[in-house]
Structures are given as C-alpha cells and as structure tokens.
Short mmCIF file of C-alpha atoms in Angstrom, two decimals:
data_model
loop_
_atom_site.label_atom_id
_atom_site.label_comp_id
_atom_site.label_asym_id
_atom_site.label_seq_id
_atom_site.Cartn_x
_atom_site.Cartn_y
_atom_site.Cartn_z
CA MET A 1 3.00 -21.29 8.47
CA THR A 2 1.18 -18.06 7.63
CA THR A 3 -1.23 -17.98 4.69
CA ILE A 4 -1.62 -14.67 2.85
CA LEU A 5 -4.15 -13.89 0.15
CA ILE A 6 -3.01 -11.18 -2.28
CA VAL A 7 -5.84 -9.45 -4.09
CA GLU A 8 -4.55 -8.28 -7.47
CA SER A 9 -6.32 -4.97 -8.06
CA ASN A 10 -5.61 -4.62 -11.79
CA PRO A 11 -7.65 -6.17 -14.59
CA ALA A 12 -6.04 -8.13 -17.39
CA GLY A 13 -4.21 -5.82 -19.74
CA TYR A 14 -2.85 -3.68 -16.91
CA PRO A 15 0.42 -4.26 -15.01
CA GLN A 16 -0.01 -7.12 -12.56
CA VAL A 17 1.55 -6.03 -9.28
CA ALA A 18 0.87 -8.89 -6.86
CA SER A 19 4.38 -10.19 -7.57
CA GLU A 20 5.90 -7.18 -5.81
CA PHE A 21 4.24 -8.29 -2.58
CA VAL A 22 5.26 -11.91 -3.17
CA THR A 23 8.90 -10.82 -3.25
CA VAL A 24 8.55 -8.84 0.00
CA LEU A 25 6.65 -11.58 1.83
CA GLN A 26 9.15 -14.25 0.82
CA ALA A 27 11.97 -12.07 2.13
CA ILE A 28 10.14 -11.63 5.45
CA ASP A 29 9.30 -15.34 5.84
CA ASP A 30 10.08 -17.80 3.07
CA THR A 31 7.66 -20.37 4.53
CA THR A 32 4.66 -18.13 3.84
CA ASP A 33 1.86 -19.73 1.83
CA ILE A 34 0.88 -17.09 -0.75
CA ARG A 35 -2.31 -17.19 -2.81
CA ILE A 36 -3.30 -14.66 -5.48
CA VAL A 37 -6.82 -13.84 -6.62
CA SER A 38 -7.96 -11.39 -9.32
CA PRO A 39 -11.49 -10.11 -8.66
CA TYR A 40 -11.67 -8.39 -12.03
CA GLU A 41 -11.23 -11.80 -13.67
CA ALA A 42 -13.34 -13.96 -11.32
CA PRO A 43 -15.33 -13.26 -8.14
CA VAL A 44 -13.61 -14.11 -4.85
CA THR A 45 -15.31 -17.15 -3.32
CA ARG A 46 -15.65 -18.40 0.23
CA SER A 47 -13.21 -21.18 -0.55
CA ASP A 48 -10.60 -18.58 -1.58
CA LEU A 49 -10.79 -17.22 1.96
CA GLN A 50 -10.58 -20.50 3.85
CA ALA A 51 -7.64 -20.76 6.28
CA VAL A 52 -6.35 -17.31 5.23
CA ASP A 53 -4.48 -15.42 7.98
CA GLY A 54 -4.34 -12.05 6.23
CA ALA A 55 -5.27 -10.36 2.95
CA ILE A 56 -3.33 -7.75 0.97
CA PHE A 57 -5.03 -5.39 -1.47
CA THR A 58 -2.54 -4.07 -4.01
CA GLY A 59 -2.30 -0.75 -5.77
CA SER A 60 -3.90 -0.24 -9.16
CA ALA A 61 -3.18 1.54 -12.44
CA VAL A 62 -6.80 1.86 -13.61
CA SER A 63 -8.32 5.18 -14.59
CA TRP A 64 -11.43 4.81 -12.41
CA GLY A 65 -11.81 5.48 -8.70
CA VAL A 66 -12.67 2.96 -6.02
CA ASP A 67 -16.31 4.12 -5.86
CA ALA A 68 -16.88 3.73 -9.62
CA PRO A 69 -19.15 0.98 -11.01
CA GLU A 70 -16.10 -0.61 -12.63
CA ALA A 71 -14.55 -1.16 -9.17
CA ALA A 72 -17.51 -3.20 -7.87
CA PRO A 73 -15.57 -6.52 -8.05
CA LEU A 74 -12.84 -5.09 -5.79
CA ARG A 75 -15.34 -3.67 -3.31
CA ALA A 76 -17.10 -7.05 -3.17
CA ALA A 77 -13.79 -8.81 -2.50
CA MET A 78 -12.92 -6.48 0.37
CA GLU A 79 -16.41 -6.77 1.86
CA GLN A 80 -16.00 -10.57 1.89
CA VAL A 81 -12.61 -10.30 3.57
CA PHE A 82 -14.07 -8.00 6.22
CA ASP A 83 -17.14 -10.24 6.67
CA GLN A 84 -14.82 -13.18 7.38
CA GLY A 85 -12.87 -11.17 9.97
CA ILE A 86 -9.60 -11.52 8.03
CA PRO A 87 -7.03 -8.82 8.89
CA ALA A 88 -6.31 -6.77 5.79
CA TYR A 89 -3.56 -4.52 4.48
CA GLY A 90 -3.94 -2.05 1.62
CA SER A 91 -1.46 -0.01 -0.37
CA CYS A 92 -2.52 3.06 -2.38
CA ASN A 93 -5.69 1.94 -4.20
CA GLY A 94 -6.05 -0.69 -1.47
CA MET A 95 -6.24 2.00 1.23
CA GLN A 96 -8.60 4.13 -0.84
CA LEU A 97 -10.78 1.05 -1.36
CA ALA A 98 -10.97 0.43 2.38
CA ALA A 99 -11.90 4.05 3.01
CA CYS A 100 -14.76 3.69 0.53
CA VAL A 101 -16.00 0.35 1.87
CA LEU A 102 -15.85 1.66 5.44
CA GLY A 103 -17.89 4.78 4.62
CA GLY A 104 -15.25 7.34 3.64
CA ILE A 105 -14.51 8.97 0.32
CA SER A 106 -11.53 8.99 -2.04
CA ALA A 107 -11.09 11.38 -4.97
CA PRO A 108 -8.36 12.96 -7.11
CA SER A 109 -5.97 14.96 -4.95
CA PRO A 110 -6.33 18.74 -5.29
CA ASN A 111 -2.53 18.81 -5.26
CA GLY A 112 -2.28 16.66 -8.38
CA ARG A 113 -0.21 13.51 -8.64
CA GLU A 114 2.42 12.42 -6.12
CA ASP A 115 4.80 10.33 -8.17
CA GLY A 116 8.19 8.86 -7.34
CA LEU A 117 8.33 9.48 -3.62
CA ALA A 118 6.14 10.63 -0.75
CA ARG A 119 8.42 13.00 1.15
CA ASP A 120 8.41 14.25 4.72
CA VAL A 121 5.69 11.89 5.90
CA GLN A 122 4.80 12.96 9.42
CA LEU A 123 3.58 10.55 12.07
CA THR A 124 0.58 11.61 14.10
CA GLU A 125 0.63 11.05 17.85
CA ALA A 126 -1.37 7.88 17.27
CA GLY A 127 1.04 6.84 14.52
CA GLN A 128 4.01 7.15 16.86
CA MET A 129 2.37 4.63 19.18
CA HIS A 130 0.76 2.26 16.68
CA PRO A 131 2.47 -1.09 15.92
CA PHE A 132 1.86 -0.59 12.20
CA LEU A 133 4.49 2.18 12.03
CA LYS A 134 6.90 0.83 14.63
CA GLY A 135 10.40 1.67 13.43
CA ARG A 136 9.38 4.69 11.38
CA GLN A 137 10.75 8.10 12.29
CA THR A 138 8.59 11.12 11.54
CA GLY A 139 9.57 12.90 8.33
CA PHE A 140 10.35 9.72 6.39
CA THR A 141 10.37 9.28 2.61
CA VAL A 142 9.00 6.25 0.75
CA PRO A 143 8.19 5.21 -2.85
CA CYS A 144 4.82 6.54 -3.95
CA ILE A 145 2.70 6.98 -7.06
CA HIS A 146 -0.93 8.05 -7.02
CA ARG A 147 -3.63 10.31 -8.39
CA ASP A 148 -6.40 9.79 -5.83
CA GLU A 149 -6.32 10.11 -2.06
CA VAL A 150 -8.65 9.71 0.91
CA THR A 151 -10.65 12.93 1.12
CA ARG A 152 -13.12 11.92 3.82
CA PHE A 153 -11.96 9.73 6.65
CA PRO A 154 -14.06 6.66 7.57
CA GLU A 155 -15.75 7.10 10.95
CA GLY A 156 -13.82 5.15 13.56
CA ALA A 157 -10.57 5.08 11.61
CA VAL A 158 -7.34 6.36 13.19
CA LEU A 159 -5.06 8.68 11.22
CA LEU A 160 -1.45 7.53 11.55
CA ALA A 161 0.52 9.63 9.05
CA GLY A 162 0.24 12.36 6.44
CA ASN A 163 2.28 14.90 4.52
CA ALA A 164 1.82 18.23 2.77
CA HIS A 165 0.58 16.55 -0.40
CA SER A 166 -1.86 14.05 1.08
CA PRO A 167 -3.08 14.47 4.67
CA VAL A 168 -3.98 10.77 4.85
CA GLN A 169 -0.86 8.74 4.14
CA ALA A 170 -1.67 5.95 6.60
CA PHE A 171 -4.63 4.91 8.71
CA ALA A 172 -5.83 2.00 10.81
CA TYR A 173 -9.34 0.74 11.49
CA ASP A 174 -10.35 -1.81 14.11
CA ASN A 175 -13.90 -2.26 15.36
CA GLY A 176 -13.34 -5.65 16.94
CA THR A 177 -14.44 -7.50 13.80
CA ILE A 178 -12.84 -5.61 10.94
CA ARG A 179 -9.12 -4.88 11.12
CA PHE A 180 -7.48 -2.89 8.37
CA TRP A 181 -4.11 -1.17 8.15
CA GLY A 182 -3.27 0.83 5.05
CA VAL A 183 -0.88 3.29 3.44
CA GLN A 184 -1.16 5.66 0.49
CA TYR A 185 2.43 4.95 -0.53
CA HIS A 186 4.16 1.83 -1.83
CA PRO A 187 6.64 0.13 0.54
CA GLU A 188 6.56 -2.91 -1.76
CA ILE A 189 8.09 -1.04 -4.73
CA THR A 190 11.87 -0.64 -4.88
CA PRO A 191 13.19 2.80 -5.85
CA ALA A 192 14.69 1.28 -9.00
CA ALA A 193 11.35 -0.24 -9.97
CA MET A 194 9.71 3.13 -9.36
CA ALA A 195 12.23 4.67 -11.78
CA ASP A 196 11.16 2.10 -14.38
CA ILE A 197 7.50 3.03 -13.84
CA LEU A 198 8.30 6.70 -14.33
CA ASP A 199 10.21 5.79 -17.50
CA GLU A 200 7.09 4.13 -18.87
CA ILE A 201 4.83 7.06 -18.00
CA GLY A 202 7.28 9.62 -19.37
CA GLY A 203 7.85 13.27 -18.60
CA TYR A 204 9.88 12.89 -15.39
CA PRO A 205 13.39 14.35 -14.97
CA GLN A 206 16.26 12.06 -15.85
CA SER A 207 18.02 13.12 -12.63
CA LEU A 208 15.07 11.88 -10.55
CA ARG A 209 15.05 8.51 -12.28
CA ASP A 210 18.83 8.16 -12.03
CA ASP A 211 18.83 8.92 -8.31
CA LEU A 212 15.98 6.50 -7.69
CA ARG A 213 18.06 3.75 -9.27
CA LEU A 214 20.97 4.53 -6.95
CA ALA A 215 19.12 5.42 -3.76
CA GLU A 216 19.24 2.04 -2.01
CA THR A 217 23.03 2.05 -1.83
CA ASP A 218 24.06 5.67 -2.51
CA ALA A 219 23.47 7.99 0.45
CA GLY A 220 24.09 11.03 -1.74
CA ALA A 221 21.37 10.00 -4.19
CA ALA A 222 18.97 9.40 -1.29
CA ARG A 223 19.68 12.85 0.12
CA ARG A 224 19.15 14.48 -3.29
CA LEU A 225 15.73 12.84 -3.31
CA GLY A 226 14.92 14.32 0.08
CA ALA A 227 15.26 11.02 1.90
CA ALA A 228 17.33 9.97 4.87
CA PRO A 229 19.83 7.36 3.58
CA GLY A 230 18.12 4.54 5.45
CA ASP A 231 14.58 5.32 4.29
CA LEU A 232 14.93 3.66 0.91
CA GLN A 233 17.02 0.65 1.94
CA PRO A 234 15.04 -2.60 1.76
CA ASP A 235 14.68 -3.41 5.46
CA GLN A 236 13.42 0.07 6.31
CA ARG A 237 11.35 0.54 3.18
CA VAL A 238 9.11 -2.48 3.87
CA THR A 239 8.53 -1.56 7.54
CA GLU A 240 4.73 -1.40 7.30
CA ILE A 241 4.36 -4.70 5.47
CA ARG A 242 6.65 -6.48 7.93
CA ASN A 243 4.84 -4.99 10.93
CA TRP A 244 1.46 -5.99 9.54
CA PHE A 245 2.69 -9.50 8.74
CA ASN A 246 4.15 -9.93 12.22
CA SER A 247 0.90 -8.71 13.80
CA LEU A 248 -0.93 -11.71 12.33
CA SER A 249 0.82 -14.04 14.75
CA ALA A 250 1.01 -11.63 17.70
#
C-alpha cells in the first residue's frame, strides 16, 4: 500500500482543495493511504512524515506569493519533505513553492492570468523523454487557473513543458536527495469543476463555462476550447498525477 501526504495549501476560510487530489488518487489506486495536513493551521511534524511514500502540494487561492512572509508555513513544510527525501509533486502554487524553496523565483505573470485552460502546452525535448509526461502529446490542453508563474528557474531543474502564456508549465528536479515533479496547471480539476470556479470568480464568458461543462464527453465542446477531444477526458487529464504516483513504486 502506498501512503501519500497531501499538503493543503490554503488557510481556513479559503477553498480547501486537497479533496480533489483524494478523488484522483482513489481512482488510480483505491488502496492508497491518504493523509492530509494543513501547514497554515498547524506546523508539519516529523511524525506527519513517517512512512510517507510521496507528498503532494496543492494549488492555492491566497493573494500572496510563495516568497511572502505569510507563506512561511508552506515553505517550512516543503523543506521538511525535502529534508526527509520524500518524493514530492506540486500543482500550480505547489510548483511555484518548489521553485522558491530550490532557489528560483515566482512572480505575477506579465501576460496576466491564465484561467480555465492552459492551451497548446509544448513538450521540451527533455519533456518528451521524461516519465512524468509519458503519454502526453505536445500541444495538449489542460485545466488551469493562476496569476503567478515561475520567472527564474531553479538551478539544476529540468524544463519539461511550456506555452505562450507561461514558459514554465512543468519542471522536474532531482539531485539524488530531493526529487520534485511539478506542473503549473491543474490535472486534478475536472473541466466542469473549473467552470464552477469561473462562475464564482465572475466575468468569464458563458460559452466558455458551458463548453467546460461538456468537454469531457462532447468532442465539439473540447475542440471549441482549443483542446483535442481526449485531452480533457479523465484518464488523459490526470496523466501527470498517475505517472508521479506510479514512479513511487518503480
């Protein structure tokens, strides 16, 4: 049995998103032992990390960046995970957090927000060969919502994917002790759930939200969104999470 620690990256009062990863992990392997910690509510302890095979750092809806004083509890949690040699995965804020902890920089994208979908995500040569993106075809589309992005790459990290909006859409880092795989986008969020998020924020076209709700099963809706029909179907959408999970027992 594989034990996964999910690090909820939102404080109380913000949407709690660890459950999205619970749903994906249970679909991948329903025997998985899943634990959830919330560093903003209580520091992560050594006992939280005992017998953990992998750690997931979720996205976040907070207004501050990963280098801000307010984010110190999250940085401390990731540093502990890295110190214990636990393989880690990060989505959106989780990838930006890793970039910061590993010596890079994240900041608001000069291109503004990328909400709804990350389109035409191109694999680098390294990304085409890396097990993290096995099964992805270059030019894919995936649910996405973010303000910040990695603006300075951590030394030693490997760029795996990017697009016209955000040059760093996926990277991997492995120095023999620390192993991190991360994405700027959100494979864990269904297109329909993304439509609900956009509803709550407001200001997004009704046609976009309607097509997101149909995209898993309606090839026409997927194409209108700029996606290949298979990109937004569940098995393909969660490719990175499944590949990372499988790597823990490889």
